[in-house]
Coordinates of C-alpha atoms and ligand atoms in Angstrom, one line a residue:
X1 CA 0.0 0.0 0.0
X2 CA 2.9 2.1 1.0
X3 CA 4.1 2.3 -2.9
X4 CA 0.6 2.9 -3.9
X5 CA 0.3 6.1 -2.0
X6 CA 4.0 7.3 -2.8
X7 CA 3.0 6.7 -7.0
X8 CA -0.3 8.4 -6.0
X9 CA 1.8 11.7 -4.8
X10 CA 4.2 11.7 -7.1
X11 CA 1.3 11.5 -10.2
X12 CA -0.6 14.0 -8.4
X13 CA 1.3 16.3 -6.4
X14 CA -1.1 15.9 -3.7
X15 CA -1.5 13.2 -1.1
X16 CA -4.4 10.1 -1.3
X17 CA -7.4 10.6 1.1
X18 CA -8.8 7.1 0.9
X19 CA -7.4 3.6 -0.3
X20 CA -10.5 1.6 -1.2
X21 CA -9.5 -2.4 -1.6
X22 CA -11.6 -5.3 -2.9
X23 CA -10.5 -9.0 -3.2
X24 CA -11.6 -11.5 -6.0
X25 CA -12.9 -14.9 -5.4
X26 CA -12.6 -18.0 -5.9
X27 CA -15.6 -20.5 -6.5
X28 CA -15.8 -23.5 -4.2
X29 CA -19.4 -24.9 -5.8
X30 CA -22.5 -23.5 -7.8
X31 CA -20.9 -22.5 -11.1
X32 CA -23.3 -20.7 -13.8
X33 CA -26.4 -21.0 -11.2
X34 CA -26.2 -17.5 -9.6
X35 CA -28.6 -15.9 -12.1
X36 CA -30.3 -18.9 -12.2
X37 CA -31.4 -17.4 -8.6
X38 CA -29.9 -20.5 -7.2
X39 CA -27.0 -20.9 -4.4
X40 CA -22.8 -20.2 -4.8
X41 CA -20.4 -21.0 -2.2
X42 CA -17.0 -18.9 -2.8
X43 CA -14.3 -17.6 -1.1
X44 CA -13.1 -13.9 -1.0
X45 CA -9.4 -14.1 -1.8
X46 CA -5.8 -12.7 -0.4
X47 CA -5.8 -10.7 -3.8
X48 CA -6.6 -7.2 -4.0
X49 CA -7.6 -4.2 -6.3
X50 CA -6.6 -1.1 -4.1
X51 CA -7.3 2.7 -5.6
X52 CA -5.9 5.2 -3.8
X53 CA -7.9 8.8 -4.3
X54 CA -8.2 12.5 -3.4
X55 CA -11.7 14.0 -4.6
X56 CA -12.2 17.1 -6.5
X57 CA -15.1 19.7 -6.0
X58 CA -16.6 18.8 -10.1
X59 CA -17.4 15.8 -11.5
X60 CA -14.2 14.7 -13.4
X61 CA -12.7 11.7 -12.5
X62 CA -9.0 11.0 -13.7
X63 CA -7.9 7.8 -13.6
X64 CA -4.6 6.4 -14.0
X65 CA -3.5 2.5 -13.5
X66 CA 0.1 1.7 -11.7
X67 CA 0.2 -1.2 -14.6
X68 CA 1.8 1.0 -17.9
X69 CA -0.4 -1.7 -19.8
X70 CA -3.6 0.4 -18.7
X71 CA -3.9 3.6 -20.6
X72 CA -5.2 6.7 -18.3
X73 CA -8.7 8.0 -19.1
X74 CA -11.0 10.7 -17.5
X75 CA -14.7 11.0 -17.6
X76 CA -17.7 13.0 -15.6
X77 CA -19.9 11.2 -13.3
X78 CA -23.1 11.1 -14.9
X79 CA -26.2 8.7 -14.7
X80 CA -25.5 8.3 -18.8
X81 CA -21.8 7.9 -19.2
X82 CA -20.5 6.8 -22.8
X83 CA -18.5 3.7 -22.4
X84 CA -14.9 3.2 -23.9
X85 CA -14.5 0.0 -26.7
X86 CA -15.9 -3.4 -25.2
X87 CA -13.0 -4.8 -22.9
X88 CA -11.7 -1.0 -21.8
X89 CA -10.9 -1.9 -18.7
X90 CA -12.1 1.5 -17.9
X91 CA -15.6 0.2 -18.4
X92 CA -15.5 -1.5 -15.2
X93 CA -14.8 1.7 -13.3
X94 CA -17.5 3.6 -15.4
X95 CA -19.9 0.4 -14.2
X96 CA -20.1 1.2 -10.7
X97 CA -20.2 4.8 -10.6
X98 CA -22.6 5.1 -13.2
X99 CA -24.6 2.5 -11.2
X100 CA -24.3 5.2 -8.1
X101 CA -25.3 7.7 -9.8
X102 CA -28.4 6.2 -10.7
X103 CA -29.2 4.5 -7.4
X104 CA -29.0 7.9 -5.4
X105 CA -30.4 11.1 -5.8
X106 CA -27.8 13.9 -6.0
X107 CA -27.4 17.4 -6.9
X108 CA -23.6 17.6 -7.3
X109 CA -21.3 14.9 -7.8
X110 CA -17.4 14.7 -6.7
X111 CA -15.0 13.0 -8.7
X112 CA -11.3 12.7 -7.7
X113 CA -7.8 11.9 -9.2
X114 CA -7.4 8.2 -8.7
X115 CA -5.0 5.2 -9.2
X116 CA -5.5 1.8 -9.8
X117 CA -3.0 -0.7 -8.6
X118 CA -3.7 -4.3 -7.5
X119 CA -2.6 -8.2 -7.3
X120 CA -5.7 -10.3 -8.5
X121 CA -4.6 -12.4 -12.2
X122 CA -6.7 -10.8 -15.0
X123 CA -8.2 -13.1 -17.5
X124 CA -7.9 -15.8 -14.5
X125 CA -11.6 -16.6 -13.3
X126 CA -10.7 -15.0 -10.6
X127 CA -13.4 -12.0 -10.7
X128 CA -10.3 -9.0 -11.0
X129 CA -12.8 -7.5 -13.3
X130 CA -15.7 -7.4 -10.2
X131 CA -12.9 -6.4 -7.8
X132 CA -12.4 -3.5 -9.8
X133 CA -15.7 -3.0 -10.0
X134 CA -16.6 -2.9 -6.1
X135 CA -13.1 -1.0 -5.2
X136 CA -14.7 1.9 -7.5
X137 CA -18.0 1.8 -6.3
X138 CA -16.4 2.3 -2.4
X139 CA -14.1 5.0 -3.7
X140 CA -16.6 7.1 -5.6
X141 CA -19.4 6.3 -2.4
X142 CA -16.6 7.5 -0.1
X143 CA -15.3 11.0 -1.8
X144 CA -19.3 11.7 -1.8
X145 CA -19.8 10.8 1.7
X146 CA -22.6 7.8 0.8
X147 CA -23.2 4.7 2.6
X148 CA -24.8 1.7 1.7
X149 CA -25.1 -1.2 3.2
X150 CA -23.0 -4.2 2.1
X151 CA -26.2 -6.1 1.2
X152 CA -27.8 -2.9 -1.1
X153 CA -24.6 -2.4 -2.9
X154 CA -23.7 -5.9 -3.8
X155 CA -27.1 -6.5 -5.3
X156 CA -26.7 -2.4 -7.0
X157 CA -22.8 -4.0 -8.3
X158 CA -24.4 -7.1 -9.9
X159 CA -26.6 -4.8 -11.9
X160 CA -24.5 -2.1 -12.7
X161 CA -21.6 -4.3 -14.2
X162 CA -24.0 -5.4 -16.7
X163 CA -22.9 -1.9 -17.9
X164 CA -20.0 -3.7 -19.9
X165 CA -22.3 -6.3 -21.5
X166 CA -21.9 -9.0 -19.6
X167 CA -25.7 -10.8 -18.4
X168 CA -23.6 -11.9 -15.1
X169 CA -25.4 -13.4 -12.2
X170 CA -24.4 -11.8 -8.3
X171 CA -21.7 -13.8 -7.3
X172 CA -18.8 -12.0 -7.5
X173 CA -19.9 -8.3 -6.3
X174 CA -21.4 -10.3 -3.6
X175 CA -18.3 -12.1 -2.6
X176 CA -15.9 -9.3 -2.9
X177 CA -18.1 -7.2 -0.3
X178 CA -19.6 -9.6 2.1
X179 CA -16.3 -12.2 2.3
X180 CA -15.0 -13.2 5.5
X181 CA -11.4 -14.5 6.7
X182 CA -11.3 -18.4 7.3
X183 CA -14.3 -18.8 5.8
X184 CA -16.5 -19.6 2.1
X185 CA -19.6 -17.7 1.8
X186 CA -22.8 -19.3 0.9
X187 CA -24.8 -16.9 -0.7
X188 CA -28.6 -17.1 -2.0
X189 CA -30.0 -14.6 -4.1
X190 CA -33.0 -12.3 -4.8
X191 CA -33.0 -11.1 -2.1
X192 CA -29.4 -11.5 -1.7
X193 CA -28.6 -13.1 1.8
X194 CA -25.3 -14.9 2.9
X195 CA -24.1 -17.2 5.7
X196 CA -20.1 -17.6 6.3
X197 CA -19.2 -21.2 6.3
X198 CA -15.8 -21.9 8.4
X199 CA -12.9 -23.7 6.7
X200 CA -11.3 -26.4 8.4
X201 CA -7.9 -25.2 9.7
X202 CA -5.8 -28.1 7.4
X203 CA -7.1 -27.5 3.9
X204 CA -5.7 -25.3 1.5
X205 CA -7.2 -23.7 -1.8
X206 CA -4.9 -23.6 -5.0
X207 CA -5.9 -21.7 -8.1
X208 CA -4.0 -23.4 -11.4
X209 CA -4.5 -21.6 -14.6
X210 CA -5.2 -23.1 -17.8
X211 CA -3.0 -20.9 -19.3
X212 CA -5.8 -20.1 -21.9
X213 CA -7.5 -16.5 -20.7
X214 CA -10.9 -16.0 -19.7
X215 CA -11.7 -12.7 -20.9
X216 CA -15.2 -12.3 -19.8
X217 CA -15.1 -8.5 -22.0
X218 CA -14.1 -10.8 -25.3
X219 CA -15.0 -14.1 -27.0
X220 CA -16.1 -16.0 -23.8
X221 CA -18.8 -12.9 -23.2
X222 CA -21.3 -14.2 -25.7
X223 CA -20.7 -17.9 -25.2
X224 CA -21.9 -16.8 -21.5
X225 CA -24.6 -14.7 -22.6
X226 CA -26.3 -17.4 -24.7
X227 CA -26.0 -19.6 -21.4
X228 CA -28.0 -17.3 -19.9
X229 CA -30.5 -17.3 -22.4
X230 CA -30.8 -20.8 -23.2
X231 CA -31.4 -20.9 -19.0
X232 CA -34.7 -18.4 -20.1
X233 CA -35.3 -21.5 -22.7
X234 CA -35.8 -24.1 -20.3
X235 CA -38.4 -21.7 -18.3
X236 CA -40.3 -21.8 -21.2
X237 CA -40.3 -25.2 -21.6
X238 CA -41.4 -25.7 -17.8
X239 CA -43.9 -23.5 -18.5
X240 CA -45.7 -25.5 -20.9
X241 CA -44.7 -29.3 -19.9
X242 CA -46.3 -28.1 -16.0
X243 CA -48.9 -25.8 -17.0
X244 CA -47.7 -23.3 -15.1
X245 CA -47.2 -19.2 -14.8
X246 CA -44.1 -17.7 -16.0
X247 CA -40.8 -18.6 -14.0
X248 CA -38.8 -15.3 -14.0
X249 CA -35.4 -18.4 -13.8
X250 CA -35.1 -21.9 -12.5
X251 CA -34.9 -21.1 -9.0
X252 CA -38.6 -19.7 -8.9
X253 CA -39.6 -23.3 -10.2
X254 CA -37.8 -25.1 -7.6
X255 CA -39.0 -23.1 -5.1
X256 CA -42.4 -24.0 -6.6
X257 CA -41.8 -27.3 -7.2
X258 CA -40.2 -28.8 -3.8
X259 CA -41.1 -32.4 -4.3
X260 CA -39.9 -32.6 -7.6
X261 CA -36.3 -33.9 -7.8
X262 CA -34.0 -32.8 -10.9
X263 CA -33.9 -35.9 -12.6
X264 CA -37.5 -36.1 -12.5
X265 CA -37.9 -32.1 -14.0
X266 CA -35.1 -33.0 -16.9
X267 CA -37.0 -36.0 -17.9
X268 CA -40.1 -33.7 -18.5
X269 CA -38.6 -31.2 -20.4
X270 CA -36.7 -33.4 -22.6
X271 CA -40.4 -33.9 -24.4
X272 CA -40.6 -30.1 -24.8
X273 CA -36.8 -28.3 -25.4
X274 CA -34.0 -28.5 -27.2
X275 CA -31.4 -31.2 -26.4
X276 CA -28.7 -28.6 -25.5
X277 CA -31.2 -26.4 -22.9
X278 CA -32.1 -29.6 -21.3
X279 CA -28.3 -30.5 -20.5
X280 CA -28.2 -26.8 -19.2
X281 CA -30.9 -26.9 -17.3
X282 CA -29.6 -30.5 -15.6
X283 CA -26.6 -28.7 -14.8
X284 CA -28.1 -25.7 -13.1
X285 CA -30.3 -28.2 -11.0
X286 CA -28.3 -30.9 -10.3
X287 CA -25.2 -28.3 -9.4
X288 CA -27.9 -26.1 -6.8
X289 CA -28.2 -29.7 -5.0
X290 CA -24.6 -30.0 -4.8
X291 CA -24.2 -25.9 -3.0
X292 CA -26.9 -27.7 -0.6
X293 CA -24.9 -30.8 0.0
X294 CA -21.4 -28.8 -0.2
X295 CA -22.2 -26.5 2.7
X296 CA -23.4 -29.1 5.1
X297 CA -20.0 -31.4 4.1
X298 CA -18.2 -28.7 4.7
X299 CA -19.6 -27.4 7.9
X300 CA -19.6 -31.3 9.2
X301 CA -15.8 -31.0 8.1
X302 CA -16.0 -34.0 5.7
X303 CA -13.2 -32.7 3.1
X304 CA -13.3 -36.4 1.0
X305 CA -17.1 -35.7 0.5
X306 CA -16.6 -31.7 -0.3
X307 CA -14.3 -33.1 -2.5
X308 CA -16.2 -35.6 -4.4
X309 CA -18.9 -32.6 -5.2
X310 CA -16.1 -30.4 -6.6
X311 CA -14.9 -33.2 -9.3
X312 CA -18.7 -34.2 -9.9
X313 CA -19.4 -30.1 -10.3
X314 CA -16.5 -30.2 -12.9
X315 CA -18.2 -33.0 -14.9
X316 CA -21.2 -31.5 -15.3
X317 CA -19.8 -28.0 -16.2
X318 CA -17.9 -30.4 -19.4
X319 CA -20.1 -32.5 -19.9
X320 CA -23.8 -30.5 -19.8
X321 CA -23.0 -26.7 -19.1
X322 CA -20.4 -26.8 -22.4
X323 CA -17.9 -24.2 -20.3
X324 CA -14.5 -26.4 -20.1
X325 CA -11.7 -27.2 -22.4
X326 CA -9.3 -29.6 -22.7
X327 CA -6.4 -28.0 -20.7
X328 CA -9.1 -27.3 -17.4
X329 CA -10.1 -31.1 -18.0
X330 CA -6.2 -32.1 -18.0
X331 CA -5.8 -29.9 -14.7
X332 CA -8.5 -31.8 -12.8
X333 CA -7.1 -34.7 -14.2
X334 CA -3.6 -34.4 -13.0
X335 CA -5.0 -32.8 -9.3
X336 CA -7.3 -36.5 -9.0
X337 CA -4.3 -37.9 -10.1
X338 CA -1.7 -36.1 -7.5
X339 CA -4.5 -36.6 -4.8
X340 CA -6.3 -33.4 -4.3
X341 CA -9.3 -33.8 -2.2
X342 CA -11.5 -32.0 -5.1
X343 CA -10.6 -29.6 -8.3
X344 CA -12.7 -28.3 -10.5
X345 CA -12.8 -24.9 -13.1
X346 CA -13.8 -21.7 -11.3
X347 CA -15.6 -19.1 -12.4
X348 CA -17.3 -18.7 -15.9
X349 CA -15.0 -21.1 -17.4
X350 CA -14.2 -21.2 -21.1
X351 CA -10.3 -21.1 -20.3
X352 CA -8.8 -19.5 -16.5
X353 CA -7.9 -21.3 -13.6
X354 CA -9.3 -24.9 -11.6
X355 CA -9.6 -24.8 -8.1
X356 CA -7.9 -27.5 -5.8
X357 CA -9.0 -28.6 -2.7
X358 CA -5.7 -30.2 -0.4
X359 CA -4.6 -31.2 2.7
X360 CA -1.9 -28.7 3.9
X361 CA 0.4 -31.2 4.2
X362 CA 0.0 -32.6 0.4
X363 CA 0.5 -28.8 -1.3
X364 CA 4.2 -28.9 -1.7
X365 CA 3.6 -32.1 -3.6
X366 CA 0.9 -31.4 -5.2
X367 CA 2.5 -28.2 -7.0
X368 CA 5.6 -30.5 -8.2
X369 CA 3.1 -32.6 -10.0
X370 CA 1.3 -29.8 -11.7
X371 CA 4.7 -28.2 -12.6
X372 CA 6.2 -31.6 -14.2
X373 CA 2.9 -32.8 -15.8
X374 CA 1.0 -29.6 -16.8
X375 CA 3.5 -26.1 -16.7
X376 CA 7.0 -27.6 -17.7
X377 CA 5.9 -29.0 -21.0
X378 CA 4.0 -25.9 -22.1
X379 CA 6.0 -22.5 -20.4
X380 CA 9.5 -21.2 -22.3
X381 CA 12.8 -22.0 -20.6
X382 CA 12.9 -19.4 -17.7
X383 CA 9.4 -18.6 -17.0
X384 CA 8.1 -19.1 -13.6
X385 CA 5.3 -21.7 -13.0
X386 CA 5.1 -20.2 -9.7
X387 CA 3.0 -17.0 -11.4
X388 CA 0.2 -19.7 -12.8
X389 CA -0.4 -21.3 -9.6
X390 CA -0.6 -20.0 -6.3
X391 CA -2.2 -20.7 -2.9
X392 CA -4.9 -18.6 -1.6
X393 CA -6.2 -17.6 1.9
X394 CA -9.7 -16.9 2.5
X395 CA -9.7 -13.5 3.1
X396 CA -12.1 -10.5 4.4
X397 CA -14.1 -8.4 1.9
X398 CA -13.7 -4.8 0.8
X399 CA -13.3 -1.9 2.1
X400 CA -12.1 1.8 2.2
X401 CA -10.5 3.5 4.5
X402 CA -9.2 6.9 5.4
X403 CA -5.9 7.9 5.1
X404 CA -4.8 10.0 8.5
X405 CA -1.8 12.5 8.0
Ligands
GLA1 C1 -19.0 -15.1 -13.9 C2 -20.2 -14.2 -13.5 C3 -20.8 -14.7 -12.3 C4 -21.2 -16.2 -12.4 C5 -20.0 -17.0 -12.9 C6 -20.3 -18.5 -13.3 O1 -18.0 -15.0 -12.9 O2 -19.7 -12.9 -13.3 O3 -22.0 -14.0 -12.0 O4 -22.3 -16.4 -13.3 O5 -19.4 -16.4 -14.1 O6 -20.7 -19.1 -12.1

């Protein structure tokens, strides 16, 4: 932080006021279900976006990025504000505070000089893109002197990211605010509501990456979209194969049909829908029943069961949900092989990283087998395996706080 705020002075000729910091996350179970309106369980991470910030008395905020990769850009804080080309990684930052200024009535906005800095992997699965997102909302909320609660804002993030084009669910926003240290986060949404679920103190979480980038702002943005439409699909098909009113997604007709077990819901609308929206919709069932069974294994502290849900979660995101690839199948195949307790892909998939459930004790192994059998073969002579795979603590959400002189 210390390097952040001397950059900041030296740019601005003026000291920070506020360093604002919001982790990623990493995805235990419930992958593709969360605008479903059906249950997640991940983990707010040990990496950060951090802006440091002084406001200004107009609306202009300037915005620079510590990272000489991410052009500077200003703009005024407006409830209408033009976004830059699709993957601007400005357009994250434009999200949320276009999203404020919507949600709150205001005569006068302040902007501020800002910088960006942070740790989270881009392109990872690792929701930097959402980090950036909630670290701008708590900057902009804090130079104007707003606040919301956790709960409000997270459920304001998820829609106001939609800004760059992305039909995401609530996961990630939600994660990044409401984490807590030690623990994964089970989360349920509309109405958004969470309940921390403890860690056991032996297990470790390691992210691998595929080494093939999941830019949510590129390719893998429609490929998600259409998920999320071939989901609306298999409402309609309900609709007709049970007679009954319109589902607004497939939680509302679990919720309205308890007894009713997914097998049981598949088989029905396999006479109505397309082949492919039936294997999506017996993912998004069959993966909400294994949030419910992955919270109480983990609370109960059975790892080998947790476990077992992560690898069958992993299938069914290959196999039905279409969001794998061969090098996030060969990672889970090489963790079951190297004795991981569970690994699937996290996040949106379509390239990114797996995550892998371990016993402490079995990581320093673990990470030699991934090297030799996945990194070796693929990364040039002198590149570092250990910036493709790293361990990760379960960390407290965002925040802001004020700088004291
Ligand atoms: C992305 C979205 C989330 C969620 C995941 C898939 O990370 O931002 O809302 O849908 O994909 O589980």
């Amino acid at each position: 932080m210390r390097a952040l705020i001397e950059d900041f002075e030296q740019r601005c000729c003026r000291a920070p006021r506020w360093v604002a910091a919001a982790p990623g996350r990493i995805n235990l179970l419930g992958e593709h279900t969360d605008y479903n309106g059906l249950p997640v369980l991940p983990v707010a991470i040990d990496r950060r976006v951090r802006i440091a910030l002084a406001e200004r008395d107009d609306a202009t905020l300037r915005v620079a990025n510590a990272d000489p990769d991410h052009a500077a850009f200003s703009f005024e804080a407006s409830n209408a504000i033009e976004p830059g080309p699709p993957g601007a990684w400005g357009n994250y930052v434009k999200a949320a505070v276009q999203g404020i200024v919507q949600a709150f009535e205001r005569e006068r906005w302040r902007g501020g000089d800002w910088l960006v800095s942070g740790d989270v992997p881009v392109a990872a699965g690792l929701s930097s893109s959402s980090a950036l997102v909630v670290a701008s909302a708590l900057a902009f909320l804090a130079a104007n002197d707003l606040h919301p609660s956790r709960i409000e804002l997270a459920e304001l993030l998820a829609v106001a990211e939609r800004y760059v084009g992305t039909q995401g669910g609530g996961m990630d926003q939600a994660a990044s605010l409401l984490g807590r240290a030690g623990h994964a986060l089970r989360i349920d949404f509309f109405p958004l509501r969470t309940r921390a679920v403890r860690l056991p103190e032996d297990v470790a979480l390691v992210a691998c990456h595929s080494l093939v980038p999941a830019a949510k702002a590129a390719g893998a943005r429609d490929a998600y979209n259409r998920r999320v439409s071939e989901c609306r699909e298999a409402c309609r098909g309900f609709e007709r194969v049970l007679d009954t009113p319109p589902l607004v997604n497939l939680g509302e007709l679990v919720e309205r049909f308890p007894d009713r077990r997914p097998a049981e819901l598949v088989e029905l609308l396999s006479t109505e829908a397309d082949p492919d929206v039936v294997r999506r919709c017996r993912h998004v069932l069959t993966e909400a029943q294994r949030v419910y069974r992955g919270e109480r294994l983990l609370a109960d502290g059975d790892l080998e069961g947790f476990g077992r849900e992560m690898f069958a979660s992993h299938a069914s995101c290959r196999d039905d949900y279409d969001v794998s690839g061969p090098e996030l199948d060969e990672l889970v195949q090489i963790a079951a092989d190297a004795g991981a307790l569970g690994a699937r892909l996290t996040g949106a998939g379509f390239g990114g990283c797996t995550v892998n459930l371990l016993r402490r004790s079995r990581v320093e192994p673990f990470l030699d087998a991934v090297d030799r059998s996945f990194y070796r073969p693929r990364l040039g002579r002198g590149e570092d395996p250990g910036r493709r795979r790293f361990v990760l603590a379960a960390s407290a959400g965002a925040e802001c706080v004020e700088l004291k002189d």
